[in-house]
Amino acid sequence: MTTSSTLGQFDLCADRAEFPGLDNGYYYPVDARIRLFRDITRWAMVAELLGCTPRGGNPIDVVHRFGNCLTRGEPGFGDFLVRVDNMDEIGSDGAGVYAGGVPVVVRGTALTVEADAGTPLQDVFRLLAPANRGLLLADETELRAGIPSDLPELMRLDEWNEPKDLWDVMPSGHETFQMIAEVLDSGDPTWYRPTLPANTHWSHWPDAGTL
């Protein structure tokens, strides 16, 4: 396990368009998270991008897994986790707007919506996300689906600086992922000392979801 090998894996996945990017034209971004895992010989990174498609509506947690100890699949895309149980009730005839007057049921839990009928569904989910991250993002079983169950968690990032364009700036050339690789190599979270402002909030990506 070395910094260069970790960054090499990140770059390879970015070159295949399988690295987490918030500028995806097919998904409205809602929330994001990165979790790092490590022991003496093994490492893993799980990155989640929660978003919804302009036409499908239902938010999907796209789970990307990286590491030298994955228990299934290859580094890059992992799982696509659909979150809302009652999309037929909350959506308005596939128009991508909230029907109004009904809760959003996420994994069996009914969430009250403080939004009017006609509100774009991505805005409904963005309103719900801050208080309900535990429901919308991966639980422990989903998180561990592709990494060893005994691998200790090292660090969690609920926000970070993401490259605006992964074609122009590969992960190995960006501060965030350089420091993540150092943390994974050293096992020391204090290597993560960002100087760039976090930009993973959906408001920083106005063009995402517009295709």
mmCIF file of N, CA and C in Angstrom, residues 134-192:
data_model
loop_
_atom_site.group_PDB
_atom_site.id
_atom_site.type_symbol
_atom_site.label_atom_id
_atom_site.label_comp_id
_atom_site.label_asym_id
_atom_site.label_seq_id
_atom_site.Cartn_x
_atom_site.Cartn_y
_atom_site.Cartn_z
ATOM 1 N N GLY A 134 -28.775 9.520 7.677
ATOM 2 C CA GLY A 134 -28.672 8.119 8.065
ATOM 3 C C GLY A 134 -29.594 7.207 7.279
ATOM 4 N N LEU A 135 -30.701 7.743 6.802
ATOM 5 C CA LEU A 135 -31.629 6.965 5.987
ATOM 6 C C LEU A 135 -31.272 7.011 4.508
ATOM 7 N N LEU A 136 -30.840 8.158 4.037
ATOM 8 C CA LEU A 136 -30.610 8.339 2.607
ATOM 9 C C LEU A 136 -29.254 7.801 2.145
ATOM 10 N N LEU A 137 -28.243 7.898 3.004
ATOM 11 C CA LEU A 137 -26.930 7.354 2.677
ATOM 12 C C LEU A 137 -26.821 5.918 3.187
ATOM 13 N N ALA A 138 -25.739 5.250 2.857
ATOM 14 C CA ALA A 138 -25.608 3.819 3.117
ATOM 15 C C ALA A 138 -25.578 3.500 4.605
ATOM 16 N N ASP A 139 -26.302 2.453 4.988
ATOM 17 C CA ASP A 139 -26.173 1.949 6.350
ATOM 18 C C ASP A 139 -24.968 1.009 6.404
ATOM 19 N N GLU A 140 -24.704 0.457 7.585
ATOM 20 C CA GLU A 140 -23.485 -0.326 7.757
ATOM 21 C C GLU A 140 -23.471 -1.568 6.864
ATOM 22 N N THR A 141 -24.616 -2.212 6.707
ATOM 23 C CA THR A 141 -24.679 -3.408 5.863
ATOM 24 C C THR A 141 -24.388 -3.058 4.410
ATOM 25 N N GLU A 142 -25.001 -1.979 3.912
ATOM 26 C CA GLU A 142 -24.765 -1.550 2.536
ATOM 27 C C GLU A 142 -23.332 -1.095 2.339
ATOM 28 N N LEU A 143 -22.813 -0.405 3.332
ATOM 29 C CA LEU A 143 -21.448 0.110 3.243
ATOM 30 C C LEU A 143 -20.433 -1.017 3.148
ATOM 31 N N ARG A 144 -20.656 -2.063 3.920
ATOM 32 C CA ARG A 144 -19.694 -3.170 3.999
ATOM 33 C C ARG A 144 -19.941 -4.239 2.944
ATOM 34 N N ALA A 145 -20.870 -4.007 2.037
ATOM 35 C CA ALA A 145 -21.223 -5.040 1.063
ATOM 36 C C ALA A 145 -20.061 -5.432 0.174
ATOM 37 N N GLY A 146 -19.102 -4.532 -0.025
ATOM 38 C CA GLY A 146 -17.991 -4.846 -0.920
ATOM 39 C C GLY A 146 -16.622 -4.718 -0.299
ATOM 40 N N ILE A 147 -16.567 -4.500 1.022
ATOM 41 C CA ILE A 147 -15.277 -4.412 1.712
ATOM 42 C C ILE A 147 -15.311 -5.330 2.931
ATOM 43 N N PRO A 148 -14.161 -5.749 3.452
ATOM 44 C CA PRO A 148 -14.149 -6.677 4.583
ATOM 45 C C PRO A 148 -14.865 -6.109 5.811
ATOM 46 N N SER A 149 -15.641 -6.947 6.473
ATOM 47 C CA SER A 149 -16.430 -6.500 7.618
ATOM 48 C C SER A 149 -15.564 -6.120 8.817
ATOM 49 N N ASP A 150 -14.312 -6.626 8.855
ATOM 50 C CA ASP A 150 -13.447 -6.339 9.997
ATOM 51 C C ASP A 150 -12.459 -5.208 9.737
ATOM 52 N N LEU A 151 -12.567 -4.551 8.579
ATOM 53 C CA LEU A 151 -11.615 -3.484 8.258
ATOM 54 C C LEU A 151 -11.986 -2.222 9.038
ATOM 55 N N PRO A 152 -11.092 -1.704 9.891
ATOM 56 C CA PRO A 152 -11.435 -0.553 10.734
ATOM 57 C C PRO A 152 -11.658 0.721 9.923
ATOM 58 N N GLU A 153 -12.640 1.499 10.352
ATOM 59 C CA GLU A 153 -12.855 2.800 9.728
ATOM 60 C C GLU A 153 -11.834 3.791 10.276
ATOM 61 N N LEU A 154 -11.258 4.574 9.368
ATOM 62 C CA LEU A 154 -10.195 5.503 9.721
ATOM 63 C C LEU A 154 -10.675 6.952 9.744
ATOM 64 N N MET A 155 -11.512 7.330 8.783
ATOM 65 C CA MET A 155 -11.919 8.726 8.679
ATOM 66 C C MET A 155 -13.187 8.830 7.846
ATOM 67 N N ARG A 156 -13.979 9.872 8.140
ATOM 68 C CA ARG A 156 -15.196 10.149 7.386
ATOM 69 C C ARG A 156 -15.185 11.611 6.965
ATOM 70 N N LEU A 157 -15.530 11.856 5.699
ATOM 71 C CA LEU A 157 -15.647 13.217 5.186
ATOM 72 C C LEU A 157 -17.085 13.451 4.743
ATOM 73 N N ASP A 158 -17.726 14.438 5.326
ATOM 74 C CA ASP A 158 -19.070 14.813 4.920
ATOM 75 C C ASP A 158 -19.056 15.973 3.936
ATOM 76 N N GLU A 159 -17.868 16.534 3.702
ATOM 77 C CA GLU A 159 -17.681 17.544 2.671
ATOM 78 C C GLU A 159 -16.201 17.591 2.318
ATOM 79 N N TRP A 160 -15.912 18.018 1.080
ATOM 80 C CA TRP A 160 -14.527 18.111 0.620
ATOM 81 C C TRP A 160 -14.505 18.974 -0.632
ATOM 82 N N ASN A 161 -13.323 19.234 -1.151
ATOM 83 C CA ASN A 161 -13.203 19.959 -2.408
ATOM 84 C C ASN A 161 -13.089 18.947 -3.541
ATOM 85 N N GLU A 162 -14.022 19.020 -4.467
ATOM 86 C CA GLU A 162 -14.085 18.113 -5.609
ATOM 87 C C GLU A 162 -13.612 18.847 -6.862
ATOM 88 N N PRO A 163 -12.791 18.205 -7.713
ATOM 89 C CA PRO A 163 -12.412 18.866 -8.968
ATOM 90 C C PRO A 163 -13.639 19.207 -9.804
ATOM 91 N N LYS A 164 -13.629 20.370 -10.405
ATOM 92 C CA LYS A 164 -14.755 20.771 -11.239
ATOM 93 C C LYS A 164 -14.874 19.916 -12.486
ATOM 94 N N ASP A 165 -13.758 19.417 -12.981
ATOM 95 C CA ASP A 165 -13.780 18.602 -14.189
ATOM 96 C C ASP A 165 -12.703 17.529 -14.058
ATOM 97 N N LEU A 166 -13.119 16.267 -13.899
ATOM 98 C CA LEU A 166 -12.170 15.182 -13.711
ATOM 99 C C LEU A 166 -11.437 14.809 -14.996
ATOM 100 N N TRP A 167 -11.824 15.379 -16.122
ATOM 101 C CA TRP A 167 -11.047 15.189 -17.344
ATOM 102 C C TRP A 167 -9.845 16.119 -17.367
ATOM 103 N N ASP A 168 -10.009 17.295 -16.780
ATOM 104 C CA ASP A 168 -8.913 18.264 -16.764
ATOM 105 C C ASP A 168 -7.971 18.053 -15.587
ATOM 106 N N VAL A 169 -8.528 17.674 -14.437
ATOM 107 C CA VAL A 169 -7.736 17.471 -13.221
ATOM 108 C C VAL A 169 -8.010 16.071 -12.701
ATOM 109 N N MET A 170 -7.053 15.189 -12.877
ATOM 110 C CA MET A 170 -7.197 13.824 -12.378
ATOM 111 C C MET A 170 -7.052 13.810 -10.860
ATOM 112 N N PRO A 171 -7.559 12.779 -10.186
ATOM 113 C CA PRO A 171 -7.442 12.728 -8.725
ATOM 114 C C PRO A 171 -6.004 12.889 -8.228
ATOM 115 N N SER A 172 -5.034 12.316 -8.940
ATOM 116 C CA SER A 172 -3.639 12.402 -8.484
ATOM 117 C C SER A 172 -3.101 13.818 -8.530
ATOM 118 N N GLY A 173 -3.764 14.707 -9.270
ATOM 119 C CA GLY A 173 -3.331 16.097 -9.347
ATOM 120 C C GLY A 173 -4.155 17.042 -8.503
ATOM 121 N N HIS A 174 -5.019 16.485 -7.655
ATOM 122 C CA HIS A 174 -5.907 17.329 -6.860
ATOM 123 C C HIS A 174 -5.629 17.153 -5.373
ATOM 124 N N GLU A 175 -5.637 18.267 -4.657
ATOM 125 C CA GLU A 175 -5.274 18.284 -3.238
ATOM 126 C C GLU A 175 -6.061 17.268 -2.405
ATOM 127 N N THR A 176 -7.364 17.223 -2.587
ATOM 128 C CA THR A 176 -8.190 16.358 -1.739
ATOM 129 C C THR A 176 -7.735 14.911 -1.803
ATOM 130 N N PHE A 177 -7.573 14.397 -3.012
ATOM 131 C CA PHE A 177 -7.284 12.973 -3.148
ATOM 132 C C PHE A 177 -5.812 12.667 -2.917
ATOM 133 N N GLN A 178 -4.958 13.651 -3.110
ATOM 134 C CA GLN A 178 -3.569 13.483 -2.691
ATOM 135 C C GLN A 178 -3.495 13.274 -1.175
ATOM 136 N N MET A 179 -4.246 14.091 -0.426
ATOM 137 C CA MET A 179 -4.226 13.968 1.037
ATOM 138 C C MET A 179 -4.930 12.697 1.499
ATOM 139 N N ILE A 180 -6.007 12.311 0.816
ATOM 140 C CA ILE A 180 -6.676 11.047 1.158
ATOM 141 C C ILE A 180 -5.703 9.881 0.976
ATOM 142 N N ALA A 181 -4.936 9.892 -0.108
ATOM 143 C CA ALA A 181 -3.949 8.831 -0.326
ATOM 144 C C ALA A 181 -2.887 8.829 0.769
ATOM 145 N N GLU A 182 -2.468 10.004 1.219
ATOM 146 C CA GLU A 182 -1.497 10.089 2.318
ATOM 147 C C GLU A 182 -2.094 9.534 3.616
ATOM 148 N N VAL A 183 -3.346 9.838 3.881
ATOM 149 C CA VAL A 183 -4.010 9.310 5.079
ATOM 150 C C VAL A 183 -4.068 7.785 5.025
ATOM 151 N N LEU A 184 -4.439 7.250 3.874
ATOM 152 C CA LEU A 184 -4.535 5.801 3.745
ATOM 153 C C LEU A 184 -3.174 5.133 3.845
ATOM 154 N N ASP A 185 -2.147 5.773 3.304
ATOM 155 C CA ASP A 185 -0.797 5.211 3.364
ATOM 156 C C ASP A 185 -0.247 5.225 4.788
ATOM 157 N N SER A 186 -0.471 6.327 5.483
ATOM 158 C CA SER A 186 0.130 6.507 6.812
ATOM 159 C C SER A 186 -0.735 5.963 7.948
ATOM 160 N N GLY A 187 -2.041 5.901 7.723
ATOM 161 C CA GLY A 187 -2.955 5.568 8.808
ATOM 162 C C GLY A 187 -3.183 6.721 9.757
ATOM 163 N N ASP A 188 -2.785 7.923 9.351
ATOM 164 C CA ASP A 188 -2.861 9.106 10.209
ATOM 165 C C ASP A 188 -3.809 10.143 9.597
ATOM 166 N N PRO A 189 -5.004 10.317 10.189
ATOM 167 C CA PRO A 189 -5.968 11.276 9.638
ATOM 168 C C PRO A 189 -5.490 12.727 9.652
ATOM 169 N N THR A 190 -4.455 13.049 10.441
ATOM 170 C CA THR A 190 -3.998 14.435 10.487
ATOM 171 C C THR A 190 -3.311 14.859 9.188
ATOM 172 N N TRP A 191 -3.018 13.902 8.297
ATOM 173 C CA TRP A 191 -2.499 14.266 6.980
ATOM 174 C C TRP A 191 -3.546 15.020 6.171
ATOM 175 N N TYR A 192 -4.809 14.892 6.554
ATOM 176 C CA TYR A 192 -5.859 15.597 5.822
ATOM 177 C C TYR A 192 -5.969 17.007 6.385
#
